PDB file of C-alpha atoms and ligand atoms in Angstrom:
ATOM      1  CA  MET Z   1     -14.667  -0.709  -9.153  1.00  0.00           C
ATOM      2  CA  THR Z   2     -15.968   2.797  -8.681  1.00  0.00           C
ATOM      3  CA  GLU Z   3     -13.655   5.795  -8.176  1.00  0.00           C
ATOM      4  CA  LEU Z   4     -15.334   6.314  -4.839  1.00  0.00           C
ATOM      5  CA  VAL Z   5     -13.678   3.171  -3.387  1.00  0.00           C
ATOM      6  CA  ARG Z   6     -10.117   2.110  -4.286  1.00  0.00           C
ATOM      7  CA  LEU Z   7      -8.060  -0.855  -3.275  1.00  0.00           C
ATOM      8  CA  GLU Z   8      -4.432   0.137  -3.033  1.00  0.00           C
ATOM      9  CA  VAL Z   9      -1.933  -2.627  -2.349  1.00  0.00           C
ATOM     10  CA  GLU Z  10       1.558  -2.150  -0.881  1.00  0.00           C
ATOM     11  CA  GLY Z  11       3.837  -4.437   1.038  1.00  0.00           C
ATOM     12  CA  GLY Z  12       1.198  -7.136   1.439  1.00  0.00           C
ATOM     13  CA  VAL Z  13      -1.375  -4.725   2.945  1.00  0.00           C
ATOM     14  CA  GLY Z  14      -4.450  -3.682   0.987  1.00  0.00           C
ATOM     15  CA  THR Z  15      -5.939  -0.350   1.808  1.00  0.00           C
ATOM     16  CA  ILE Z  16      -9.624   0.082   1.002  1.00  0.00           C
ATOM     17  CA  ARG Z  17      -9.912   3.787   0.578  1.00  0.00           C
ATOM     18  CA  LEU Z  18     -13.362   5.451   0.806  1.00  0.00           C
ATOM     19  CA  ASP Z  19     -13.200   8.713  -1.189  1.00  0.00           C
ATOM     20  CA  ARG Z  20     -16.424  10.668  -1.352  1.00  0.00           C
ATOM     21  CA  PRO Z  21     -15.884  14.113   0.140  1.00  0.00           C
ATOM     22  CA  PRO Z  22     -16.917  15.795   2.253  1.00  0.00           C
ATOM     23  CA  MET Z  23     -18.260  13.026   4.546  1.00  0.00           C
ATOM     24  CA  ASN Z  24     -17.831   9.737   2.620  1.00  0.00           C
ATOM     25  CA  ALA Z  25     -21.638   9.378   2.823  1.00  0.00           C
ATOM     26  CA  LEU Z  26     -22.352   5.821   1.788  1.00  0.00           C
ATOM     27  CA  ASN Z  27     -24.540   6.031  -1.305  1.00  0.00           C
ATOM     28  CA  ALA Z  28     -25.387   2.997  -3.425  1.00  0.00           C
ATOM     29  CA  GLU Z  29     -22.297   3.478  -5.632  1.00  0.00           C
ATOM     30  CA  ILE Z  30     -19.931   3.486  -2.715  1.00  0.00           C
ATOM     31  CA  GLN Z  31     -21.676   0.438  -1.225  1.00  0.00           C
ATOM     32  CA  HIS Z  32     -21.213  -1.465  -4.480  1.00  0.00           C
ATOM     33  CA  GLY Z  33     -17.610  -0.283  -4.585  1.00  0.00           C
ATOM     34  CA  LEU Z  34     -16.992  -1.489  -1.082  1.00  0.00           C
ATOM     35  CA  ILE Z  35     -18.357  -4.940  -1.923  1.00  0.00           C
ATOM     36  CA  ALA Z  36     -16.127  -5.137  -5.037  1.00  0.00           C
ATOM     37  CA  ALA Z  37     -13.055  -4.002  -3.112  1.00  0.00           C
ATOM     38  CA  CYS Z  38     -13.703  -6.541  -0.333  1.00  0.00           C
ATOM     39  CA  ARG Z  39     -14.048  -9.300  -2.948  1.00  0.00           C
ATOM     40  CA  GLU Z  40     -10.783  -8.310  -4.615  1.00  0.00           C
ATOM     41  CA  ALA Z  41      -8.958  -8.032  -1.264  1.00  0.00           C
ATOM     42  CA  SER Z  42     -10.283 -11.463  -0.279  1.00  0.00           C
ATOM     43  CA  GLU Z  43      -9.104 -13.089  -3.525  1.00  0.00           C
ATOM     44  CA  ARG Z  44      -5.761 -11.499  -4.119  1.00  0.00           C
ATOM     45  CA  ALA Z  45      -2.799 -13.507  -2.839  1.00  0.00           C
ATOM     46  CA  ASP Z  46      -0.677 -10.351  -2.545  1.00  0.00           C
ATOM     47  CA  VAL Z  47      -3.108  -8.984   0.100  1.00  0.00           C
ATOM     48  CA  ALA Z  48      -2.364 -10.480   3.479  1.00  0.00           C
ATOM     49  CA  ALA Z  49      -4.296  -7.930   5.539  1.00  0.00           C
ATOM     50  CA  VAL Z  50      -6.559  -4.963   5.028  1.00  0.00           C
ATOM     51  CA  VAL Z  51      -6.908  -1.369   6.317  1.00  0.00           C
ATOM     52  CA  VAL Z  52     -10.163   0.516   5.712  1.00  0.00           C
ATOM     53  CA  TRP Z  53      -9.423   4.213   5.535  1.00  0.00           C
ATOM     54  CA  GLY Z  54     -11.575   7.205   4.815  1.00  0.00           C
ATOM     55  CA  GLY Z  55      -8.708   9.667   4.473  1.00  0.00           C
ATOM     56  CA  GLU Z  56      -7.302  12.253   6.903  1.00  0.00           C
ATOM     57  CA  LYS Z  57     -10.579  14.101   7.643  1.00  0.00           C
ATOM     58  CA  VAL Z  58     -13.441  11.613   7.991  1.00  0.00           C
ATOM     59  CA  PHE Z  59     -14.106   7.862   8.069  1.00  0.00           C
ATOM     60  CA  ALA Z  60     -17.778   7.936   7.022  1.00  0.00           C
ATOM     61  CA  ALA Z  61     -20.800   9.872   8.330  1.00  0.00           C
ATOM     62  CA  GLY Z  62     -23.198   7.072   7.483  1.00  0.00           C
ATOM     63  CA  ALA Z  63     -25.526   6.061   4.722  1.00  0.00           C
ATOM     64  CA  ASP Z  64     -26.396   8.861   2.353  1.00  0.00           C
ATOM     65  CA  ILE Z  65     -29.407  10.404   4.048  1.00  0.00           C
ATOM     66  CA  LYS Z  66     -30.219  12.521   0.957  1.00  0.00           C
ATOM     67  CA  GLN Z  67     -30.501   9.377  -1.147  1.00  0.00           C
ATOM     68  CA  MET Z  68     -32.438   7.539   1.557  1.00  0.00           C
ATOM     69  CA  GLU Z  69     -34.914  10.307   2.144  1.00  0.00           C
ATOM     70  CA  ALA Z  70     -36.459   9.747  -1.310  1.00  0.00           C
ATOM     71  CA  MET Z  71     -36.859   5.962  -0.827  1.00  0.00           C
ATOM     72  CA  SER Z  72     -40.150   4.215  -0.376  1.00  0.00           C
ATOM     73  CA  TYR Z  73     -40.831   1.090   1.685  1.00  0.00           C
ATOM     74  CA  THR Z  74     -40.568  -1.085  -1.409  1.00  0.00           C
ATOM     75  CA  ASP Z  75     -37.419   0.647  -2.557  1.00  0.00           C
ATOM     76  CA  MET Z  76     -35.869  -0.193   0.815  1.00  0.00           C
ATOM     77  CA  VAL Z  77     -37.104  -3.806   0.713  1.00  0.00           C
ATOM     78  CA  ASP Z  78     -35.292  -4.113  -2.643  1.00  0.00           C
ATOM     79  CA  HIS Z  79     -32.211  -2.248  -1.436  1.00  0.00           C
ATOM     80  CA  SER Z  80     -31.734  -3.358   2.188  1.00  0.00           C
ATOM     81  CA  ALA Z  81     -29.894  -6.550   1.317  1.00  0.00           C
ATOM     82  CA  LEU Z  82     -27.244  -4.451  -0.393  1.00  0.00           C
ATOM     83  CA  LEU Z  83     -26.956  -2.283   2.657  1.00  0.00           C
ATOM     84  CA  GLN Z  84     -26.209  -5.266   4.759  1.00  0.00           C
ATOM     85  CA  ASP Z  85     -23.992  -6.842   2.106  1.00  0.00           C
ATOM     86  CA  PHE Z  86     -21.324  -4.185   2.259  1.00  0.00           C
ATOM     87  CA  THR Z  87     -20.622  -4.848   5.916  1.00  0.00           C
ATOM     88  CA  ARG Z  88     -21.070  -8.576   5.428  1.00  0.00           C
ATOM     89  CA  ALA Z  89     -18.472  -8.523   2.597  1.00  0.00           C
ATOM     90  CA  LEU Z  90     -16.053  -6.667   4.886  1.00  0.00           C
ATOM     91  CA  ALA Z  91     -16.620  -8.986   7.846  1.00  0.00           C
ATOM     92  CA  GLY Z  92     -16.147 -11.929   5.466  1.00  0.00           C
ATOM     93  CA  ILE Z  93     -12.665 -10.967   4.326  1.00  0.00           C
ATOM     94  CA  PRO Z  94     -10.682 -14.077   5.446  1.00  0.00           C
ATOM     95  CA  LYS Z  95      -7.686 -11.951   6.495  1.00  0.00           C
ATOM     96  CA  PRO Z  96      -6.969  -9.571   9.414  1.00  0.00           C
ATOM     97  CA  THR Z  97      -8.749  -6.231   8.927  1.00  0.00           C
ATOM     98  CA  VAL Z  98      -8.605  -2.917  10.733  1.00  0.00           C
ATOM     99  CA  ALA Z  99     -10.566   0.349  10.464  1.00  0.00           C
ATOM    100  CA  ALA Z 100      -8.451   3.503  10.640  1.00  0.00           C
ATOM    101  CA  ILE Z 101     -10.883   6.068  11.936  1.00  0.00           C
ATOM    102  CA  THR Z 102     -10.445   9.820  11.589  1.00  0.00           C
ATOM    103  CA  GLY Z 103     -13.261  12.335  12.169  1.00  0.00           C
ATOM    104  CA  TYR Z 104     -16.744  10.831  12.052  1.00  0.00           C
ATOM    105  CA  ALA Z 105     -17.690   7.140  12.046  1.00  0.00           C
ATOM    106  CA  LEU Z 106     -21.445   7.395  12.334  1.00  0.00           C
ATOM    107  CA  GLY Z 107     -24.373   5.160  11.435  1.00  0.00           C
ATOM    108  CA  GLY Z 108     -23.345   3.037   8.463  1.00  0.00           C
ATOM    109  CA  GLY Z 109     -19.864   4.386   8.892  1.00  0.00           C
ATOM    110  CA  CYS Z 110     -19.638   3.029  12.439  1.00  0.00           C
ATOM    111  CA  GLU Z 111     -21.062  -0.234  11.102  1.00  0.00           C
ATOM    112  CA  VAL Z 112     -18.256  -0.416   8.518  1.00  0.00           C
ATOM    113  CA  ALA Z 113     -15.764  -0.044  11.340  1.00  0.00           C
ATOM    114  CA  LEU Z 114     -17.616  -2.692  13.403  1.00  0.00           C
ATOM    115  CA  ALA Z 115     -17.240  -5.184  10.570  1.00  0.00           C
ATOM    116  CA  CYS Z 116     -13.420  -5.012  10.878  1.00  0.00           C
ATOM    117  CA  ASP Z 117     -11.374  -7.078  13.288  1.00  0.00           C
ATOM    118  CA  TRP Z 118     -10.015  -3.999  15.038  1.00  0.00           C
ATOM    119  CA  ARG Z 119     -10.514  -0.212  15.161  1.00  0.00           C
ATOM    120  CA  VAL Z 120      -7.807   2.421  15.549  1.00  0.00           C
ATOM    121  CA  ALA Z 121      -9.258   5.842  16.192  1.00  0.00           C
ATOM    122  CA  ALA Z 122      -7.936   9.386  16.192  1.00  0.00           C
ATOM    123  CA  ASP Z 123      -8.042  11.144  19.569  1.00  0.00           C
ATOM    124  CA  ASP Z 124     -10.537  13.562  18.096  1.00  0.00           C
ATOM    125  CA  ALA Z 125     -12.691  10.933  16.357  1.00  0.00           C
ATOM    126  CA  THR Z 126     -16.459  10.728  16.918  1.00  0.00           C
ATOM    127  CA  LEU Z 127     -18.384   7.469  16.720  1.00  0.00           C
ATOM    128  CA  GLY Z 128     -22.044   6.638  17.110  1.00  0.00           C
ATOM    129  CA  GLN Z 129     -25.249   5.047  15.853  1.00  0.00           C
ATOM    130  CA  PRO Z 130     -27.513   8.123  15.471  1.00  0.00           C
ATOM    131  CA  GLU Z 131     -30.138   6.373  13.320  1.00  0.00           C
ATOM    132  CA  VAL Z 132     -32.935   6.748  15.852  1.00  0.00           C
ATOM    133  CA  THR Z 133     -32.580  10.559  15.447  1.00  0.00           C
ATOM    134  CA  LEU Z 134     -33.762   9.912  11.833  1.00  0.00           C
ATOM    135  CA  GLY Z 135     -36.604   7.634  12.938  1.00  0.00           C
ATOM    136  CA  ILE Z 136     -34.862   4.378  11.878  1.00  0.00           C
ATOM    137  CA  ILE Z 137     -32.494   1.880  13.520  1.00  0.00           C
ATOM    138  CA  PRO Z 138     -29.033   0.695  12.418  1.00  0.00           C
ATOM    139  CA  GLY Z 139     -29.481  -1.578   9.415  1.00  0.00           C
ATOM    140  CA  ALA Z 140     -25.976  -2.688   8.395  1.00  0.00           C
ATOM    141  CA  GLY Z 141     -25.234  -4.846  11.420  1.00  0.00           C
ATOM    142  CA  GLY Z 142     -25.147  -2.116  14.086  1.00  0.00           C
ATOM    143  CA  THR Z 143     -27.645  -3.700  16.450  1.00  0.00           C
ATOM    144  CA  GLN Z 144     -25.885  -7.021  16.133  1.00  0.00           C
ATOM    145  CA  ARG Z 145     -22.129  -6.402  15.867  1.00  0.00           C
ATOM    146  CA  LEU Z 146     -22.143  -3.501  18.348  1.00  0.00           C
ATOM    147  CA  ALA Z 147     -23.963  -5.575  20.982  1.00  0.00           C
ATOM    148  CA  ARG Z 148     -21.566  -8.463  20.468  1.00  0.00           C
ATOM    149  CA  LEU Z 149     -18.560  -6.079  20.800  1.00  0.00           C
ATOM    150  CA  VAL Z 150     -19.535  -3.881  23.757  1.00  0.00           C
ATOM    151  CA  GLY Z 151     -22.345  -5.863  25.325  1.00  0.00           C
ATOM    152  CA  PRO Z 152     -26.144  -5.294  25.188  1.00  0.00           C
ATOM    153  CA  ALA Z 153     -26.417  -2.592  27.815  1.00  0.00           C
ATOM    154  CA  LYS Z 154     -23.833  -0.237  26.223  1.00  0.00           C
ATOM    155  CA  ALA Z 155     -25.132  -0.982  22.740  1.00  0.00           C
ATOM    156  CA  LYS Z 156     -28.675  -0.118  23.891  1.00  0.00           C
ATOM    157  CA  ASP Z 157     -27.382   3.126  25.368  1.00  0.00           C
ATOM    158  CA  LEU Z 158     -25.731   4.097  22.107  1.00  0.00           C
ATOM    159  CA  VAL Z 159     -28.486   2.897  19.778  1.00  0.00           C
ATOM    160  CA  PHE Z 160     -31.460   4.161  21.837  1.00  0.00           C
ATOM    161  CA  SER Z 161     -29.950   7.601  22.485  1.00  0.00           C
ATOM    162  CA  GLY Z 162     -28.138   7.986  19.145  1.00  0.00           C
ATOM    163  CA  ARG Z 163     -25.535   9.991  21.059  1.00  0.00           C
ATOM    164  CA  PHE Z 164     -22.061  10.600  19.787  1.00  0.00           C
ATOM    165  CA  VAL Z 165     -19.097   8.962  21.546  1.00  0.00           C
ATOM    166  CA  GLY Z 166     -15.579  10.443  21.685  1.00  0.00           C
ATOM    167  CA  ALA Z 167     -12.441   8.384  21.213  1.00  0.00           C
ATOM    168  CA  GLU Z 168     -11.619   8.042  24.919  1.00  0.00           C
ATOM    169  CA  GLU Z 169     -15.105   6.715  25.776  1.00  0.00           C
ATOM    170  CA  ALA Z 170     -15.018   4.455  22.727  1.00  0.00           C
ATOM    171  CA  LEU Z 171     -11.754   3.016  24.038  1.00  0.00           C
ATOM    172  CA  ALA Z 172     -13.119   2.595  27.562  1.00  0.00           C
ATOM    173  CA  ILE Z 173     -16.144   0.635  26.375  1.00  0.00           C
ATOM    174  CA  GLY Z 174     -14.190  -1.484  23.886  1.00  0.00           C
ATOM    175  CA  LEU Z 175     -15.688   0.082  20.789  1.00  0.00           C
ATOM    176  CA  VAL Z 176     -12.174   0.922  19.578  1.00  0.00           C
ATOM    177  CA  ASP Z 177      -8.899  -0.790  20.353  1.00  0.00           C
ATOM    178  CA  ARG Z 178      -6.308   2.027  20.086  1.00  0.00           C
ATOM    179  CA  VAL Z 179      -6.488   5.835  20.236  1.00  0.00           C
ATOM    180  CA  VAL Z 180      -3.635   7.830  18.682  1.00  0.00           C
ATOM    181  CA  PRO Z 181      -3.142  11.388  17.349  1.00  0.00           C
ATOM    182  CA  ALA Z 182      -5.097  11.907  14.090  1.00  0.00           C
ATOM    183  CA  ALA Z 183      -1.919  12.122  12.025  1.00  0.00           C
ATOM    184  CA  GLU Z 184      -0.816   8.675  13.202  1.00  0.00           C
ATOM    185  CA  VAL Z 185      -4.063   6.770  12.659  1.00  0.00           C
ATOM    186  CA  TYR Z 186      -3.346   5.318   9.258  1.00  0.00           C
ATOM    187  CA  ASP Z 187       0.262   4.244  10.047  1.00  0.00           C
ATOM    188  CA  THR Z 188      -0.762   2.752  13.363  1.00  0.00           C
ATOM    189  CA  ALA Z 189      -3.559   0.756  11.745  1.00  0.00           C
ATOM    190  CA  ARG Z 190      -1.284  -0.385   8.982  1.00  0.00           C
ATOM    191  CA  GLU Z 191       1.427  -1.426  11.430  1.00  0.00           C
ATOM    192  CA  LEU Z 192      -1.103  -3.447  13.415  1.00  0.00           C
ATOM    193  CA  VAL Z 193      -1.907  -5.662  10.391  1.00  0.00           C
ATOM    194  CA  ALA Z 194       1.323  -5.461   8.309  1.00  0.00           C
ATOM    195  CA  ARG Z 195       2.928  -8.024  10.651  1.00  0.00           C
ATOM    196  CA  TYR Z 196       0.619 -10.633   9.029  1.00  0.00           C
ATOM    197  CA  ALA Z 197       2.206 -10.277   5.583  1.00  0.00           C
ATOM    198  CA  GLY Z 198       4.352 -13.335   4.959  1.00  0.00           C
ATOM    199  CA  GLY Z 199       2.385 -15.191   7.643  1.00  0.00           C
ATOM    200  CA  PRO Z 200       0.633 -18.586   7.594  1.00  0.00           C
ATOM    201  CA  SER Z 201      -2.401 -17.207   5.741  1.00  0.00           C
ATOM    202  CA  TYR Z 202      -4.538 -20.364   5.920  1.00  0.00           C
ATOM    203  CA  ALA Z 203      -3.956 -20.651   9.667  1.00  0.00           C
ATOM    204  CA  LEU Z 204      -4.939 -16.989  10.082  1.00  0.00           C
ATOM    205  CA  ARG Z 205      -7.994 -17.543   7.913  1.00  0.00           C
ATOM    206  CA  ALA Z 206      -8.996 -20.576  10.011  1.00  0.00           C
ATOM    207  CA  ALA Z 207      -8.468 -18.692  13.271  1.00  0.00           C
ATOM    208  CA  LYS Z 208     -10.683 -15.823  12.144  1.00  0.00           C
ATOM    209  CA  GLU Z 209     -13.345 -18.167  10.920  1.00  0.00           C
ATOM    210  CA  ALA Z 210     -13.273 -20.277  14.132  1.00  0.00           C
ATOM    211  CA  ILE Z 211     -13.618 -17.205  16.308  1.00  0.00           C
ATOM    212  CA  ASP Z 212     -16.330 -15.483  14.231  1.00  0.00           C
ATOM    213  CA  ARG Z 213     -18.371 -18.572  13.503  1.00  0.00           C
ATOM    214  CA  GLY Z 214     -17.913 -19.842  17.023  1.00  0.00           C
ATOM    215  CA  LEU Z 215     -19.387 -16.702  18.485  1.00  0.00           C
ATOM    216  CA  GLU Z 216     -22.622 -17.416  16.617  1.00  0.00           C
ATOM    217  CA  VAL Z 217     -23.156 -20.902  18.139  1.00  0.00           C
ATOM    218  CA  ASP Z 218     -23.165 -22.737  21.462  1.00  0.00           C
ATOM    219  CA  LEU Z 219     -19.820 -23.786  22.958  1.00  0.00           C
ATOM    220  CA  GLU Z 220     -19.965 -27.416  21.838  1.00  0.00           C
ATOM    221  CA  SER Z 221     -20.716 -26.459  18.246  1.00  0.00           C
ATOM    222  CA  GLY Z 222     -17.973 -23.824  18.409  1.00  0.00           C
ATOM    223  CA  LEU Z 223     -15.475 -26.404  19.599  1.00  0.00           C
ATOM    224  CA  GLU Z 224     -16.481 -28.660  16.759  1.00  0.00           C
ATOM    225  CA  ILE Z 225     -15.924 -25.811  14.253  1.00  0.00           C
ATOM    226  CA  GLU Z 226     -12.516 -25.270  15.835  1.00  0.00           C
ATOM    227  CA  ARG Z 227     -11.674 -28.998  15.667  1.00  0.00           C
ATOM    228  CA  MET Z 228     -12.548 -29.279  12.040  1.00  0.00           C
ATOM    229  CA  LEU Z 229     -10.664 -26.115  11.034  1.00  0.00           C
ATOM    230  CA  PHE Z 230      -7.693 -27.271  13.150  1.00  0.00           C
ATOM    231  CA  SER Z 231      -7.597 -30.683  11.457  1.00  0.00           C
ATOM    232  CA  GLY Z 232      -7.913 -29.092   8.022  1.00  0.00           C
ATOM    233  CA  LEU Z 233      -4.678 -27.166   8.530  1.00  0.00           C
ATOM    234  CA  PHE Z 234      -2.781 -30.456   8.414  1.00  0.00           C
ATOM    235  CA  ALA Z 235      -3.386 -30.313   4.652  1.00  0.00           C
ATOM    236  CA  THR Z 236      -1.366 -27.078   4.312  1.00  0.00           C
ATOM    237  CA  LYS Z 237       2.312 -26.669   3.458  1.00  0.00           C
ATOM    238  CA  ASP Z 238       2.659 -23.981   6.099  1.00  0.00           C
ATOM    239  CA  ARG Z 239       1.700 -26.431   8.853  1.00  0.00           C
ATOM    240  CA  ALA Z 240       4.474 -28.753   7.800  1.00  0.00           C
ATOM    241  CA  THR Z 241       6.962 -25.822   7.397  1.00  0.00           C
ATOM    242  CA  GLY Z 242       6.092 -24.314  10.777  1.00  0.00           C
ATOM    243  CA  MET Z 243       6.524 -27.584  12.722  1.00  0.00           C
ATOM    244  CA  LYS Z 244       9.691 -28.648  10.808  1.00  0.00           C
ATOM    245  CA  HIS Z 245      11.201 -25.241  11.431  1.00  0.00           C
ATOM    246  CA  PHE Z 246      10.553 -25.468  15.158  1.00  0.00           C
ATOM    247  CA  VAL Z 247      11.940 -29.026  15.456  1.00  0.00           C
ATOM    248  CA  GLU Z 248      15.072 -28.187  13.479  1.00  0.00           C
ATOM    249  CA  LYS Z 249      15.785 -24.570  14.379  1.00  0.00           C
ATOM    250  CA  GLY Z 250      13.653 -23.646  17.383  1.00  0.00           C
ATOM    251  CA  LYS Z 251      11.107 -20.857  17.715  1.00  0.00           C
ATOM    252  CA  GLY Z 252      10.088 -19.078  14.464  1.00  0.00           C
ATOM    253  CA  PRO Z 253       9.407 -17.128  12.475  1.00  0.00           C
ATOM    254  CA  ALA Z 254       9.227 -19.960   9.970  1.00  0.00           C
ATOM    255  CA  PRO Z 255       9.508 -19.250   6.217  1.00  0.00           C
ATOM    256  CA  PHE Z 256       5.820 -19.483   5.499  1.00  0.00           C
ATOM    257  CA  GLU Z 257       4.529 -19.463   1.935  1.00  0.00           C
ATOM    258  CA  GLY Z 258       0.826 -18.886   2.439  1.00  0.00           C
ATOM    259  CA  ALA Z 259       0.168 -22.336   1.052  1.00  0.00           C
TER     260      ALA Z 259
HETATM  261  N1  DAK U   1     -25.704  11.648   4.250  1.00  0.00           N
HETATM  262  C1  DAK U   1     -25.736  12.653   3.357  1.00  0.00           C
HETATM  263  N2  DAK U   1     -25.111  13.840   3.508  1.00  0.00           N
HETATM  264  C2  DAK U   1     -24.402  14.027   4.651  1.00  0.00           C
HETATM  265  C3  DAK U   1     -24.380  13.009   5.646  1.00  0.00           C
HETATM  266  C4  DAK U   1     -25.041  11.804   5.421  1.00  0.00           C
HETATM  267  N3  DAK U   1     -24.999  10.777   6.282  1.00  0.00           N
HETATM  268  N4  DAK U   1     -23.619  13.515   6.671  1.00  0.00           N
HETATM  269  C5  DAK U   1     -23.283  14.771   6.299  1.00  0.00           C
HETATM  270  N5  DAK U   1     -23.728  15.056   5.116  1.00  0.00           N
HETATM  271  C6  DAK U   1     -23.540  16.285   4.300  1.00  0.00           C
HETATM  272  C7  DAK U   1     -24.328  17.464   4.919  1.00  0.00           C
HETATM  273  O1  DAK U   1     -25.648  17.435   4.509  1.00  0.00           O
HETATM  274  C8  DAK U   1     -23.585  18.622   4.374  1.00  0.00           C
HETATM  275  O2  DAK U   1     -23.913  18.779   3.009  1.00  0.00           O
HETATM  276  P1  DAK U   1     -24.100  20.206   2.319  1.00  0.00           P
HETATM  277  O3  DAK U   1     -25.126  20.904   3.204  1.00  0.00           O
HETATM  278  O4  DAK U   1     -22.764  20.828   2.427  1.00  0.00           O
HETATM  279  O5  DAK U   1     -24.590  19.888   0.980  1.00  0.00           O
HETATM  280  C9  DAK U   1     -22.115  18.149   4.362  1.00  0.00           C
HETATM  281  O6  DAK U   1     -22.177  16.712   4.417  1.00  0.00           O
HETATM  282  C10 DAK U   1     -21.363  18.599   5.620  1.00  0.00           C
HETATM  283  O7  DAK U   1     -22.158  18.205   6.752  1.00  0.00           O
HETATM  284  P2  DAK U   1     -22.502  19.275   7.917  1.00  0.00           P
HETATM  285  O8  DAK U   1     -22.653  20.650   7.345  1.00  0.00           O
HETATM  286  O9  DAK U   1     -23.672  18.717   8.645  1.00  0.00           O
HETATM  287  O10 DAK U   1     -21.183  19.253   8.751  1.00  0.00           O
HETATM  288  P3  DAK U   1     -20.983  19.369  10.345  1.00  0.00           P
HETATM  289  O11 DAK U   1     -19.538  19.366  10.554  1.00  0.00           O
HETATM  290  O12 DAK U   1     -21.836  20.513  10.871  1.00  0.00           O
HETATM  291  O13 DAK U   1     -21.615  18.009  10.966  1.00  0.00           O
HETATM  292  C11 DAK U   1     -21.947  15.590  11.054  1.00  0.00           C
HETATM  293  C12 DAK U   1     -21.033  16.777  10.624  1.00  0.00           C
HETATM  294  C13 DAK U   1     -21.334  14.356  10.487  1.00  0.00           C
HETATM  295  C14 DAK U   1     -21.979  15.537  12.603  1.00  0.00           C
HETATM  296  C15 DAK U   1     -23.383  15.867  10.549  1.00  0.00           C
HETATM  297  O14 DAK U   1     -23.305  16.054   9.131  1.00  0.00           O
HETATM  298  C16 DAK U   1     -24.275  14.664  10.778  1.00  0.00           C
HETATM  299  O15 DAK U   1     -24.853  14.494  11.854  1.00  0.00           O
HETATM  300  N6  DAK U   1     -24.450  13.835   9.726  1.00  0.00           N
HETATM  301  C17 DAK U   1     -25.388  12.750   9.739  1.00  0.00           C
HETATM  302  C18 DAK U   1     -24.910  11.605  10.586  1.00  0.00           C
HETATM  303  C19 DAK U   1     -25.930  10.503  10.641  1.00  0.00           C
HETATM  304  O16 DAK U   1     -27.043  10.702  11.107  1.00  0.00           O
HETATM  305  N7  DAK U   1     -25.503   9.331  10.186  1.00  0.00           N
HETATM  306  C20 DAK U   1     -26.368   8.187  10.106  1.00  0.00           C
HETATM  307  C21 DAK U   1     -27.027   8.124   8.779  1.00  0.00           C
HETATM  308  S1  DAK U   1     -28.225   6.798   8.728  1.00  0.00           S
HETATM  309  C22 DAK U   1     -29.608  -0.183   6.250  1.00  0.00           C
HETATM  310  C23 DAK U   1     -28.284  -0.250   6.492  1.00  0.00           C
HETATM  311  C24 DAK U   1     -27.607   0.881   6.959  1.00  0.00           C
HETATM  312  C25 DAK U   1     -28.259   2.038   7.117  1.00  0.00           C
HETATM  313  C26 DAK U   1     -29.553   2.106   6.870  1.00  0.00           C
HETATM  314  C27 DAK U   1     -30.299   0.986   6.451  1.00  0.00           C
HETATM  315  N8  DAK U   1     -30.419  -1.341   5.837  1.00  0.00           N
HETATM  316  C28 DAK U   1     -29.666  -2.649   5.587  1.00  0.00           C
HETATM  317  C29 DAK U   1     -31.777  -1.292   5.625  1.00  0.00           C
HETATM  318  C30 DAK U   1     -27.492   3.195   7.605  1.00  0.00           C
HETATM  319  C31 DAK U   1     -28.109   4.310   8.001  1.00  0.00           C
HETATM  320  C32 DAK U   1     -27.331   5.458   8.318  1.00  0.00           C
HETATM  321  O17 DAK U   1     -26.081   5.476   8.338  1.00  0.00           O
END
C-alpha cells in the first residue's frame, strides 16, 4: 500500500485515510492505494466497518488535474477503468462504510463519498461535481451514483452547472446524511459505524448486497436476490445464535461471532 492511503484499524473499525496534502488530489498512486486499502478492509475479519477520512482540512478536491492535463485520449482509454475501479472497490466493501467529509469533496472526491453507504459532513464542507468546468463529465460514478442518491433533476443541476454545494444544502437534498461541526466529523462518522463491530457480519453483508444489487434491477428480480440471500443466511452460525438467543432470553443483542 502507498503512504498516500493508509488503513488504520481500531476497535473493529477500519479507517481508510487519504493523505496527500494539500488537497488529497487523487493521482494514480492514491487511486491504486485506495483500491488496495478497500481490498484489505474487505478481507480482514477484524474490520467490521469502514470510515473514509481525508484528515481535518479536506476530504479530496478531485482527480489530479495536473496529472490529467497531460493525458491523451489513448492514455485515458487505458486509464479510465482504474478511475472507475477505485470507487467500485469502495462501493464493493461488503461492510457498512461512511465518508467523513471535511473541507472539499469535489469531482472524484465527491464520487469517493458517493461510493460509501453514508456521508457525514462538516458544517463548513463543500461538495460538488465541477467537472464540466474543465470540459469533462464525472467519470468515477458521479453521473450514476449521484442521480440514484438525489434523483435525476438535482443530479443534473449539480453536474450541468458544476456549482459547489454547502453542507446544509447537501443535507437538504440528501447528498449527505449528517452535518456536524468540523471537529466532530470523524468521531460522528466512526460512531455511526462502530455499532456494527461484533454484529452479524454475514447478515449485514447480505443486507448491503440485497439493497445495492436490488436497486440495479426490476422489483421482481430484486425480490429474488433478497430471497436467495435471505435463504443463504440459514447456513450461518449467527442466524442460529440470534434466533436461539431470542427464544431463550428475549430481545438481543445476541453474542454474534461473525460466522
Ligand atoms: N488536482 C490537482 N491540484 C489541485 C486540485 C486538483 N483537483 N485541487 C487543488 N489543487 C491544487 C492547486 O492547484 C493548488 O496547487 P499549488 O498552486 O499550490 O501548486 C493547491 O492545490 C491549493 O489549491 P488552491 O490554491 O486552488 O486553493 P483554494 O483554496 O483557492 O481553492 C479548491 C480550493 C478546491 C476550490 C480549488 O483548488 C479547486 O477548484 N480545485 C479543483 C476542483 C475540481 O475541479 N475538482 C474536480 C477535478 S476533475 C474519470 C474518473 C474520475 C474523474 C475523471 C475521469 N474516468 C473514470 C475517466 C474525476 C475528475 C475530477 O475529479
